[in-house]
Amino acid sequence: MVHHRYATVEGRRLFYREAGSAGMPAIVLLHGFPTSSFMFRNLIPQLEGYRVIAPDHLGFGLSDAPPADEFDYSFDALADLTAGLLDQLGVTRYAIVVQDYGAPIGWRLAIRDPDAVVAVISQNGNGYDEGFVADNWQAVWNYQREQSPENAAALRAALTLEGIRYQYVTGVEDESILSPDTWHLDHAFVSRPGNAEVQLKLFLDYATNPPLYPALHEWLRSRQVPVLATWGKYDPYFGPDGARAFARDTANAEIHLFEGGHFLLESAGDEVAALIREFLAKHLPTA
């Protein structure tokens, strides 16, 4: 049974999906851009025996989305809110499932509290410089260097319906297996008044993420953290070298490259779920 709930953290109302109960091993699912915990709707029921918590980040999905002039959006701030939610729920030790933006939020949680995160499942959640596909990051890097109207306009194209659809369909051989509900729902949320400025603020703040990678790698090396990387190898933003690189820092890395793209759960959800269950049985057993 999946429950759909709200909690107030630091005065902000956060939506989250939850399954399982206290006392079960915990898994925290952290979504990417421009989606929400909706991306995990089919995965959560397949994680029976675990307490699963999947929040919508502030500014995304059904969580509050204060305008950028009322809240200082950053990955630090999103990690603070996630940590606050987990504290309210009494979750102190957990595995993380990260995708896209969920990765830098998850890395911050692990670096701040190295004992809390006991295993990592990365579905195209980058943690290495070689993971970036430069052609499709150039517009972000241009905006980080200069916040000109022209550079902002290039990024606003990623918030259009076609720009979001591109993220879902690129690298998927048979587009008919994808549900169009996904990109239409994402587009509806990012089209709310003021949300484009929220997204631009996070594009700008993404520059703070690569400087954290050495601390992430040290955490992986020093603790030999188990990592499962399930990666759509035709992701236009995060290439498969980003998956392979995890094996450099932990001997407990399992790398699986799929025929697929950025949102692998939409095209290979059952296969990924089976790998996750097998991985968790080894590293976060239910009994």
CSV table of C-alpha atoms in Angstrom, one decimal, residues 31-262:
chain,number,residue,atom,x,y,z
A,31,HIS,CA,13.8,12.2,-8.1
A,32,GLY,CA,15.4,14.4,-10.8
A,33,PHE,CA,14.6,17.3,-13.1
A,34,PRO,CA,11.9,18.1,-14.2
A,35,THR,CA,9.9,15.4,-12.7
A,36,SER,CA,8.7,14.4,-9.2
A,37,SER,CA,8.2,11.3,-7.0
A,38,PHE,CA,5.7,10.3,-9.7
A,39,MET,CA,8.7,8.8,-11.6
A,40,PHE,CA,8.8,6.1,-8.9
A,41,ARG,CA,5.1,5.2,-9.0
A,42,ASN,CA,5.8,1.8,-10.5
A,43,LEU,CA,9.0,1.1,-8.5
A,44,ILE,CA,7.6,1.6,-5.0
A,45,PRO,CA,5.1,-1.3,-5.0
A,46,GLN,CA,8.0,-3.6,-6.1
A,47,LEU,CA,10.0,-2.8,-3.0
A,48,GLU,CA,7.9,-4.9,-0.6
A,49,GLY,CA,9.5,-5.4,2.9
A,50,TYR,CA,11.1,-1.9,3.0
A,51,ARG,CA,10.0,1.4,4.3
A,52,VAL,CA,10.1,3.5,1.1
A,53,ILE,CA,10.0,7.4,1.2
A,54,ALA,CA,9.9,9.4,-2.0
A,55,PRO,CA,9.6,13.2,-1.5
A,56,ASP,CA,8.8,15.8,-4.1
A,57,HIS,CA,11.6,18.4,-3.8
A,58,LEU,CA,10.5,22.0,-3.1
A,59,GLY,CA,9.5,23.6,-6.4
A,60,PHE,CA,8.6,20.3,-8.0
A,61,GLY,CA,5.5,18.1,-8.1
A,62,LEU,CA,3.0,18.5,-5.3
A,63,SER,CA,5.4,20.2,-2.9
A,64,ASP,CA,5.3,23.9,-2.2
A,65,ALA,CA,6.8,26.0,-5.0
A,66,PRO,CA,7.5,29.4,-3.6
A,67,PRO,CA,8.9,31.9,-6.2
A,68,ALA,CA,12.6,32.3,-6.5
A,69,ASP,CA,12.5,35.8,-4.9
A,70,GLU,CA,10.9,34.3,-1.8
A,71,PHE,CA,13.1,31.2,-1.4
A,72,ASP,CA,16.8,30.8,-2.1
A,73,TYR,CA,16.8,27.7,-4.2
A,74,SER,CA,20.0,25.7,-4.1
A,75,PHE,CA,20.9,22.0,-3.8
A,76,ASP,CA,22.1,22.7,-0.3
A,77,ALA,CA,18.6,24.0,0.6
A,78,LEU,CA,16.9,21.0,-1.0
A,79,ALA,CA,19.2,18.7,0.9
A,80,ASP,CA,18.4,20.6,4.1
A,81,LEU,CA,14.6,20.1,3.5
A,82,THR,CA,15.1,16.4,2.7
A,83,ALA,CA,17.1,15.9,5.9
A,84,GLY,CA,14.4,17.7,7.9
A,85,LEU,CA,11.7,15.4,6.4
A,86,LEU,CA,13.7,12.3,7.3
A,87,ASP,CA,14.3,13.6,10.8
A,88,GLN,CA,10.6,14.1,11.3
A,89,LEU,CA,9.9,10.6,10.0
A,90,GLY,CA,12.5,9.1,12.3
A,91,VAL,CA,14.7,7.8,9.5
A,92,THR,CA,18.4,7.7,10.5
A,93,ARG,CA,19.8,4.9,8.4
A,94,TYR,CA,18.8,4.2,4.8
A,95,ALA,CA,19.7,3.4,1.3
A,96,ILE,CA,19.2,6.0,-1.4
A,97,VAL,CA,17.9,5.7,-5.0
A,98,VAL,CA,19.0,8.8,-6.9
A,99,GLN,CA,18.3,10.0,-10.4
A,100,ASP,CA,19.5,13.3,-12.0
A,101,TYR,CA,19.0,16.1,-9.5
A,102,GLY,CA,18.4,13.5,-6.8
A,103,ALA,CA,22.1,12.6,-7.0
A,104,PRO,CA,23.6,15.9,-5.7
A,105,ILE,CA,20.9,16.0,-3.0
A,106,GLY,CA,21.8,12.4,-2.0
A,107,TRP,CA,25.5,13.1,-2.1
A,108,ARG,CA,25.0,16.0,0.3
A,109,LEU,CA,23.1,13.8,2.7
A,110,ALA,CA,25.9,11.2,2.6
A,111,ILE,CA,28.7,13.7,3.0
A,112,ARG,CA,27.0,15.5,5.9
A,113,ASP,CA,26.2,12.3,7.8
A,114,PRO,CA,28.5,9.5,6.5
A,115,ASP,CA,26.9,6.8,8.7
A,116,ALA,CA,23.3,7.5,7.5
A,117,VAL,CA,23.5,6.3,3.9
A,118,VAL,CA,24.4,2.6,3.8
A,119,ALA,CA,23.9,1.9,0.1
A,120,VAL,CA,23.5,3.8,-3.2
A,121,ILE,CA,21.4,3.0,-6.2
A,122,SER,CA,22.0,5.4,-9.0
A,123,GLN,CA,19.8,5.5,-12.0
A,124,ASN,CA,21.6,8.0,-14.2
A,125,GLY,CA,22.5,10.0,-11.1
A,126,ASN,CA,25.9,11.5,-11.8
A,127,GLY,CA,28.8,11.7,-9.5
A,128,TYR,CA,31.8,12.0,-11.8
A,129,ASP,CA,33.1,14.7,-14.3
A,130,GLU,CA,33.3,12.1,-17.0
A,131,GLY,CA,29.6,11.4,-16.7
A,132,PHE,CA,28.7,14.8,-18.3
A,133,VAL,CA,27.7,14.7,-22.0
A,134,ALA,CA,29.2,18.1,-22.9
A,135,ASP,CA,27.0,18.9,-26.0
A,136,ASN,CA,23.9,18.9,-23.9
A,137,TRP,CA,25.4,20.7,-20.9
A,138,GLN,CA,26.9,23.6,-22.8
A,139,ALA,CA,23.8,25.7,-22.5
A,140,VAL,CA,23.9,25.2,-18.7
A,141,TRP,CA,27.6,26.0,-18.5
A,142,ASN,CA,27.1,29.1,-20.6
A,143,TYR,CA,24.4,30.4,-18.3
A,144,GLN,CA,26.5,29.7,-15.2
A,145,ARG,CA,29.3,31.9,-16.8
A,146,GLU,CA,26.9,34.7,-17.8
A,147,GLN,CA,23.2,35.1,-16.9
A,148,SER,CA,22.4,36.9,-20.1
A,149,PRO,CA,18.8,36.9,-21.6
A,150,GLU,CA,20.2,34.9,-24.5
A,151,ASN,CA,21.7,32.2,-22.3
A,152,ALA,CA,18.5,32.1,-20.2
A,153,ALA,CA,16.4,31.7,-23.3
A,154,ALA,CA,18.4,28.7,-24.3
A,155,LEU,CA,17.6,27.0,-21.0
A,156,ARG,CA,14.0,28.0,-21.1
A,157,ALA,CA,13.7,25.7,-24.1
A,158,ALA,CA,14.3,22.8,-21.8
A,159,LEU,CA,11.1,23.7,-20.0
A,160,THR,CA,8.8,23.5,-23.0
A,161,LEU,CA,6.7,20.4,-23.6
A,162,GLU,CA,9.0,19.3,-26.5
A,163,GLY,CA,12.1,20.0,-24.4
A,164,ILE,CA,10.8,17.7,-21.6
A,165,ARG,CA,9.6,15.1,-24.1
A,166,TYR,CA,13.1,15.0,-25.5
A,167,GLN,CA,14.5,13.9,-22.1
A,168,TYR,CA,12.1,10.9,-22.1
A,169,VAL,CA,12.3,9.7,-25.7
A,170,THR,CA,16.0,10.1,-26.5
A,171,GLY,CA,17.7,6.8,-26.5
A,172,VAL,CA,14.5,4.7,-26.4
A,173,GLU,CA,14.2,2.6,-29.5
A,174,ASP,CA,10.4,2.2,-29.3
A,175,GLU,CA,8.8,5.4,-28.1
A,176,SER,CA,5.4,3.8,-28.0
A,177,ILE,CA,6.2,2.0,-24.8
A,178,LEU,CA,6.5,5.3,-23.0
A,179,SER,CA,3.5,7.0,-21.4
A,180,PRO,CA,3.1,10.5,-22.6
A,181,ASP,CA,1.5,11.3,-19.2
A,182,THR,CA,5.0,11.7,-17.8
A,183,TRP,CA,6.2,14.6,-19.9
A,184,HIS,CA,2.7,16.3,-19.9
A,185,LEU,CA,2.6,16.1,-16.1
A,186,ASP,CA,6.2,17.5,-15.8
A,187,HIS,CA,5.4,20.3,-18.2
A,188,ALA,CA,2.2,21.3,-16.2
A,189,PHE,CA,4.2,21.6,-13.0
A,190,VAL,CA,7.1,23.6,-14.5
A,191,SER,CA,4.6,25.8,-16.3
A,192,ARG,CA,3.2,27.2,-13.1
A,193,PRO,CA,3.7,31.0,-12.7
A,194,GLY,CA,7.2,31.7,-11.5
A,195,ASN,CA,8.5,28.1,-11.8
A,196,ALA,CA,10.7,28.9,-14.8
A,197,GLU,CA,12.8,31.2,-12.5
A,198,VAL,CA,13.0,28.5,-9.9
A,199,GLN,CA,14.5,26.1,-12.5
A,200,LEU,CA,16.9,28.8,-13.8
A,201,LYS,CA,18.1,29.2,-10.2
A,202,LEU,CA,18.8,25.5,-9.9
A,203,PHE,CA,20.5,25.4,-13.3
A,204,LEU,CA,22.8,28.2,-12.0
A,205,ASP,CA,23.4,26.4,-8.7
A,206,TYR,CA,24.3,23.1,-10.4
A,207,ALA,CA,27.8,24.6,-10.6
A,208,THR,CA,28.2,23.7,-6.9
A,209,ASN,CA,27.8,20.0,-7.5
A,210,PRO,CA,31.1,18.9,-9.3
A,211,PRO,CA,33.2,20.5,-6.6
A,212,LEU,CA,31.6,18.0,-4.1
A,213,TYR,CA,32.6,15.0,-6.2
A,214,PRO,CA,36.0,14.5,-4.4
A,215,ALA,CA,34.3,14.3,-1.1
A,216,LEU,CA,31.8,11.8,-2.5
A,217,HIS,CA,34.6,9.7,-3.9
A,218,GLU,CA,36.4,9.7,-0.6
A,219,TRP,CA,33.2,8.6,1.2
A,220,LEU,CA,32.8,5.7,-1.2
A,221,ARG,CA,36.5,4.7,-0.9
A,222,SER,CA,36.8,5.0,2.8
A,223,ARG,CA,33.6,3.0,3.5
A,224,GLN,CA,33.5,0.8,0.4
A,225,VAL,CA,29.8,1.8,0.1
A,226,PRO,CA,27.8,-0.7,-2.0
A,227,VAL,CA,26.7,1.0,-5.3
A,228,LEU,CA,24.3,-0.3,-7.9
A,229,ALA,CA,24.4,1.8,-11.1
A,230,THR,CA,21.5,1.1,-13.5
A,231,TRP,CA,22.1,3.4,-16.4
A,232,GLY,CA,20.4,4.1,-19.7
A,233,LYS,CA,23.4,4.2,-21.9
A,234,TYR,CA,22.0,6.6,-24.4
A,235,ASP,CA,21.1,9.3,-21.9
A,236,PRO,CA,21.8,12.6,-23.6
A,237,TYR,CA,22.9,14.3,-20.4
A,238,PHE,CA,24.8,11.6,-18.4
A,239,GLY,CA,26.8,9.1,-20.4
A,240,PRO,CA,27.7,5.6,-19.3
A,241,ASP,CA,31.2,6.6,-18.2
A,242,GLY,CA,29.5,8.2,-15.2
A,243,ALA,CA,28.2,4.7,-14.3
A,244,ARG,CA,31.5,2.9,-14.9
A,245,ALA,CA,33.4,5.4,-12.7
A,246,PHE,CA,31.7,4.2,-9.5
A,247,ALA,CA,33.8,1.0,-9.7
A,248,ARG,CA,36.9,3.1,-9.3
A,249,ASP,CA,36.0,4.1,-5.8
A,250,THR,CA,34.3,1.0,-4.3
A,251,ALA,CA,34.9,-2.7,-4.8
A,252,ASN,CA,31.2,-3.1,-4.0
A,253,ALA,CA,30.0,-1.5,-7.3
A,254,GLU,CA,27.6,-3.3,-9.7
A,255,ILE,CA,27.3,-1.6,-13.1
A,256,HIS,CA,24.4,-2.4,-15.5
A,257,LEU,CA,24.1,-0.5,-18.8
A,258,PHE,CA,20.7,-0.7,-20.5
A,259,GLU,CA,19.4,0.1,-23.9
A,260,GLY,CA,17.6,3.2,-22.9
A,261,GLY,CA,17.8,6.9,-21.9
A,262,HIS,CA,17.6,9.3,-19.1
